[in-house]
Short mmCIF file of C-alpha atoms in Angstrom, two decimals:
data_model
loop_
_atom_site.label_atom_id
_atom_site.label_comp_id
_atom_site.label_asym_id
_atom_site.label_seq_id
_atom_site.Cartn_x
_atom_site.Cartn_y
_atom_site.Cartn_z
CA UNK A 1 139.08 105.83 87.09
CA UNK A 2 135.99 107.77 89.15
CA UNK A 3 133.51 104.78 87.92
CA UNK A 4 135.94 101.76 89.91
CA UNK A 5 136.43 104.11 92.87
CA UNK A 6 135.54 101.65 95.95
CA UNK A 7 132.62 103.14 97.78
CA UNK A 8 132.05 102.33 101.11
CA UNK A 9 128.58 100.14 102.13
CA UNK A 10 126.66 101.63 105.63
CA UNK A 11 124.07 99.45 107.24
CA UNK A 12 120.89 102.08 107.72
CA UNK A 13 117.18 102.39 108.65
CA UNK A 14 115.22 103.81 105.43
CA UNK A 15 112.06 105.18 105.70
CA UNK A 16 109.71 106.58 103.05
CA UNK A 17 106.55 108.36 103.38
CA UNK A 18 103.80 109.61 100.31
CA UNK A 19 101.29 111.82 100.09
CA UNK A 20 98.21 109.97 98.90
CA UNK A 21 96.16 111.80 96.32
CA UNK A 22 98.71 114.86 95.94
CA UNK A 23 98.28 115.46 91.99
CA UNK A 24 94.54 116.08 92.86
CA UNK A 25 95.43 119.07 94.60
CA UNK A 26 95.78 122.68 93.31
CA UNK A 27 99.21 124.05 94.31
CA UNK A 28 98.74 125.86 97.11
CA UNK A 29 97.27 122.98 98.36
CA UNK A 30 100.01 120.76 97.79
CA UNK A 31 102.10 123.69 99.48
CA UNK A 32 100.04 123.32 102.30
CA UNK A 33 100.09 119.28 102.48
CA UNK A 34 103.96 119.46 102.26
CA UNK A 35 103.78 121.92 105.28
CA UNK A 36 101.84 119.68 106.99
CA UNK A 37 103.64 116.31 106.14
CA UNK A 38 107.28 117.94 107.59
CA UNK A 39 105.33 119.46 110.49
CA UNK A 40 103.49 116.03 111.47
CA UNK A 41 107.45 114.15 110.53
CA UNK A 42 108.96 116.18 113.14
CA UNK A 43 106.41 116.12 115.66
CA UNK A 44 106.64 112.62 115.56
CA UNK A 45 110.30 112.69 115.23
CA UNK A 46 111.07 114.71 118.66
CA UNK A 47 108.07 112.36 120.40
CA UNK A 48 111.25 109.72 119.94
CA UNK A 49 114.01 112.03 120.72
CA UNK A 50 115.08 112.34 116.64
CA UNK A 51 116.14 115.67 115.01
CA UNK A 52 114.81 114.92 111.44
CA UNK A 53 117.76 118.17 110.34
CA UNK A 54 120.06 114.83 110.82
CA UNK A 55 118.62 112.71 108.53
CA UNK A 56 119.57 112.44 104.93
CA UNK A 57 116.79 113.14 102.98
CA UNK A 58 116.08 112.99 98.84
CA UNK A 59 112.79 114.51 98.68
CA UNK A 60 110.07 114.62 96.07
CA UNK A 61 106.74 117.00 95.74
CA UNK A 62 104.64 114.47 97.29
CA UNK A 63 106.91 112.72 99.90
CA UNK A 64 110.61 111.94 100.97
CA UNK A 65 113.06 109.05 101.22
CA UNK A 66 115.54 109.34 104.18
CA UNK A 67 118.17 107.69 105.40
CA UNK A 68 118.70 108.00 109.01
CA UNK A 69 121.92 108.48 110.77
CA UNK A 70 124.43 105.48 112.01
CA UNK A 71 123.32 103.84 115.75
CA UNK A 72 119.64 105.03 115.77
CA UNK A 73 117.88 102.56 117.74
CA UNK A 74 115.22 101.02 114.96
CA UNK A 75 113.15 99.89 117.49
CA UNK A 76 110.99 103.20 118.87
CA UNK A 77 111.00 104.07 115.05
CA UNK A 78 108.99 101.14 113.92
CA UNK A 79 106.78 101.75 116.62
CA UNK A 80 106.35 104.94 119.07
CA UNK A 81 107.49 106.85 116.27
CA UNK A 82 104.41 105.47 113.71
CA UNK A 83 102.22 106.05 117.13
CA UNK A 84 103.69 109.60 117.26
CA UNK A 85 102.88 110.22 113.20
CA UNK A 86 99.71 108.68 113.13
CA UNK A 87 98.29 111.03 116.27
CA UNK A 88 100.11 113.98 114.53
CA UNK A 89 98.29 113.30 111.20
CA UNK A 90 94.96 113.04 113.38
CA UNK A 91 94.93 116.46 114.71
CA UNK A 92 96.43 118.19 111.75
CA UNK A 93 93.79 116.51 109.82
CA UNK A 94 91.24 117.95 112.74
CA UNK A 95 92.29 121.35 112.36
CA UNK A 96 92.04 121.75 108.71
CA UNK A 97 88.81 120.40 108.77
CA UNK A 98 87.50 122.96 110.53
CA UNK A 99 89.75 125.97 108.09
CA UNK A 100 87.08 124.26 105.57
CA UNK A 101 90.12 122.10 103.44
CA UNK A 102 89.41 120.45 100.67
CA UNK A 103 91.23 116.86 101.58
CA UNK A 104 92.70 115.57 104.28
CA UNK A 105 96.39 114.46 105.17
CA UNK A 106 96.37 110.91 104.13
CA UNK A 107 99.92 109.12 103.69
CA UNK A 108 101.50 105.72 103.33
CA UNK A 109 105.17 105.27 105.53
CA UNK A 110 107.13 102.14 104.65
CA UNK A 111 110.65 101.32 106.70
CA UNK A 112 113.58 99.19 106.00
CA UNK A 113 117.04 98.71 107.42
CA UNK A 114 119.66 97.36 105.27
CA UNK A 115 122.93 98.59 103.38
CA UNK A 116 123.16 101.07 100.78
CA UNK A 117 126.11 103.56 99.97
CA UNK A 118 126.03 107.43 98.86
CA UNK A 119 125.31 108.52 95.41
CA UNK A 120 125.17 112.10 93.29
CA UNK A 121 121.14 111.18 92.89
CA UNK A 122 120.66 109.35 96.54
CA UNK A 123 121.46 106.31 97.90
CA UNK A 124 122.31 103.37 96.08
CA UNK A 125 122.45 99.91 96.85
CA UNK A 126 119.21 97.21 97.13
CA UNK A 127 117.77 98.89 100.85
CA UNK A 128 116.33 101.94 98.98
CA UNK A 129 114.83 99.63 95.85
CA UNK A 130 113.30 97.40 98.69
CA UNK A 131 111.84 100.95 100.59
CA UNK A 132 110.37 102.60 97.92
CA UNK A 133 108.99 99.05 96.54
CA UNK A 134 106.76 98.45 99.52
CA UNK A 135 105.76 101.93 99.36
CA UNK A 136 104.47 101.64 96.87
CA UNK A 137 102.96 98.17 97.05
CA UNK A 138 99.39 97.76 96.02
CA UNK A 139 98.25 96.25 99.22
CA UNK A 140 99.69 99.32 101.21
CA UNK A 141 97.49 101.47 98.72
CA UNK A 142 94.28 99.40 99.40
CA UNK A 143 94.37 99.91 102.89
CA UNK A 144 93.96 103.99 102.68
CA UNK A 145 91.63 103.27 99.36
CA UNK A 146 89.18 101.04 101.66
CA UNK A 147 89.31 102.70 104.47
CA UNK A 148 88.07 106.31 104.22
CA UNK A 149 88.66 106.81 107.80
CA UNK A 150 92.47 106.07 108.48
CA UNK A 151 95.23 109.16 107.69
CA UNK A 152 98.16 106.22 107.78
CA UNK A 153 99.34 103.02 105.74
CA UNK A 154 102.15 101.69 107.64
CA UNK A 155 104.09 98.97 106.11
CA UNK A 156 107.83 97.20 107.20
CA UNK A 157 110.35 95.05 105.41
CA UNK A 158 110.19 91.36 106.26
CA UNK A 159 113.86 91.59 107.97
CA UNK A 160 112.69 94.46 109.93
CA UNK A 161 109.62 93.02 111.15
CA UNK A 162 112.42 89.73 112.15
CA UNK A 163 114.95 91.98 114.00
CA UNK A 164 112.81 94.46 115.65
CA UNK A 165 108.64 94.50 115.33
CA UNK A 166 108.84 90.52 116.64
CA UNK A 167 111.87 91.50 119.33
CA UNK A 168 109.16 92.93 122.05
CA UNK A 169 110.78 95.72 122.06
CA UNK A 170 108.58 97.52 119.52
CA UNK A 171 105.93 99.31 120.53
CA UNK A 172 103.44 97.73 118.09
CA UNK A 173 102.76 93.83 118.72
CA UNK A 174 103.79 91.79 116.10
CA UNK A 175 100.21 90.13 115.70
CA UNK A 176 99.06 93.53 114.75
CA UNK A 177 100.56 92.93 111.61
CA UNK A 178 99.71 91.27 108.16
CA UNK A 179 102.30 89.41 106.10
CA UNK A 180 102.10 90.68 101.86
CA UNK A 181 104.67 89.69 99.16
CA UNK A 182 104.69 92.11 96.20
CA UNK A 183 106.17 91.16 92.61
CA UNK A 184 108.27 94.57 90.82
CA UNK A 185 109.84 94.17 88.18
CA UNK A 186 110.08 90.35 88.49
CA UNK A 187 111.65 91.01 92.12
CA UNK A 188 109.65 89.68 95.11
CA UNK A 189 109.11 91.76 98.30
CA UNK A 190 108.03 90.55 101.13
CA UNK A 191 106.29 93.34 103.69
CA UNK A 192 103.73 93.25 106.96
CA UNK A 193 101.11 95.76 107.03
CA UNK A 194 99.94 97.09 110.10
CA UNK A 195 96.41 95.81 109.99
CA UNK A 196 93.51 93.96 112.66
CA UNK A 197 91.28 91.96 112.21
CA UNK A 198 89.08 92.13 116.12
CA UNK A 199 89.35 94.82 119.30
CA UNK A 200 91.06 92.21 121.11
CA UNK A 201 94.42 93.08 119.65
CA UNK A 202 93.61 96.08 122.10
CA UNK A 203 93.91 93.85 124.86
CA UNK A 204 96.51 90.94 123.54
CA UNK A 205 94.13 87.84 123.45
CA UNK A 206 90.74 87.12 122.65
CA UNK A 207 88.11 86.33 125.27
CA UNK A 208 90.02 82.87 126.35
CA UNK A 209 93.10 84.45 126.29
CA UNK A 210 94.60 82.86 123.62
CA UNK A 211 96.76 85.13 120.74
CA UNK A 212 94.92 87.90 118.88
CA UNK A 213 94.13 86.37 115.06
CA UNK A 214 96.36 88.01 112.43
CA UNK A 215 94.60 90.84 109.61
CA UNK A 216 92.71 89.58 106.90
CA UNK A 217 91.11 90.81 103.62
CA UNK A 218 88.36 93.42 104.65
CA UNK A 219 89.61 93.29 108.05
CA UNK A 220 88.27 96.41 110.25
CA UNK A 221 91.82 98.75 110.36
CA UNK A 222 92.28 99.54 114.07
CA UNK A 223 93.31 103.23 115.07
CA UNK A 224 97.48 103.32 115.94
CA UNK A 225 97.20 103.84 120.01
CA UNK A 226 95.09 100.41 120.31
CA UNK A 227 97.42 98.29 118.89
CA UNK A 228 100.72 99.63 121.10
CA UNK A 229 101.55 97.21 122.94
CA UNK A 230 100.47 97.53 126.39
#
């Protein structure tokens, strides 16, 4: 029978990006911010040396969920890539303020790497429940909602941030980053938010040189390029 038909599991980096405040938008507009939202994506993409016509992508109005191919390296994803968005969403956001737009480009990005397996609707399997979940975590949403300035809510998976973000090899410093858990559907999901809490996480230390202090609640939100790591 088709329903006990073994289907095989693949170990993949997920990443999900939203449009925040798309519904407000008339629909040209929301033409226009999905124009925007693949152009910044690939921008970012090629900055990394990613063809985003690889990926495998279930897309809604107001954002996508893709599944990247097998052997990607996660760790210029989690961070050179995010850089590369973040500066993309900056100057598409600079240009359409001056065309007079109503709103600007503002989205959240979550990433995950874990197993899932193919499905008619998508992929299956716990990675893209766990994705989607911090996407669309509270916490993630706060940080564009209090901060009228920033264009990007960047969130990773707590085995993510393990393997990669705390590896060194990431091009965002793991003290850049804010620990949340989030309760779904009685599931826990546990997250770090790219937040700051001082300038010295520009420069790795504070003025003794000791570690910069992890984000807190109301915590100024520093801009991407000052928190690569250096």
């Amino acid at each position: 029978m088709e329903g006990n038909e073994r289907h095989p599991l693949h170990y993949r980096l997920l990443m999900a990006v939203d449009i925040q405040g798309y519904s407000k938008r008339d629909t040209s507009e929301q033409l226009l911010a999905q124009r925007q939202l693949s152009d910044a994506l690939d921008r970012a993409a090629r900055g990394v040396g990613l063809d985003r016509s690889r990926w495998d992508k279930q897309v809604g109005g107001d954002g996508e969920l893709a599944t990247l191919p097998d052997g990607i390296d996660p760790a210029p994803v989690a961070g050179d890539f995010v850089i590369g968005l973040a500066g993309a969403l900056r100057e598409i956001n600079a240009a359409a303020l001056d065309a007079g737009a109503r709103f600007r480009l503002r989205v959240r990005l979550a990433l995950h790497h874990g197993t899932l397996t193919a499905g008619p609707f998508g992929p299956a399997g716990d990675a893209p429940i766990v994705v989607q979940r911090l996407l669309d975590a509270g916490p993630l949403r706060r940080l564009l909602a209090d901060d009228a300035d920033r264009d990007l809510a960047y969130v990773v998976s707590d085995s993510l941030f393990e393997d990669v973000v705390r590896t060194g090899f990431c091009a965002l410093r793991p003290d850049a980053f804010t620990a949340v858990k989030v309760t779904a559907k009685g599931t826990v999901f546990r997250g770090h938010i790219l937040t700051g809490r001082t300038a010295a996480l520009a420069t790795g230390g504070d003025e003794q040189g000791g570690p910069a202090g992890d984000g807190a609640p109301g915590a100024r939100v520093l801009d991407f390029p000052a928190l690569a790591a250096r």
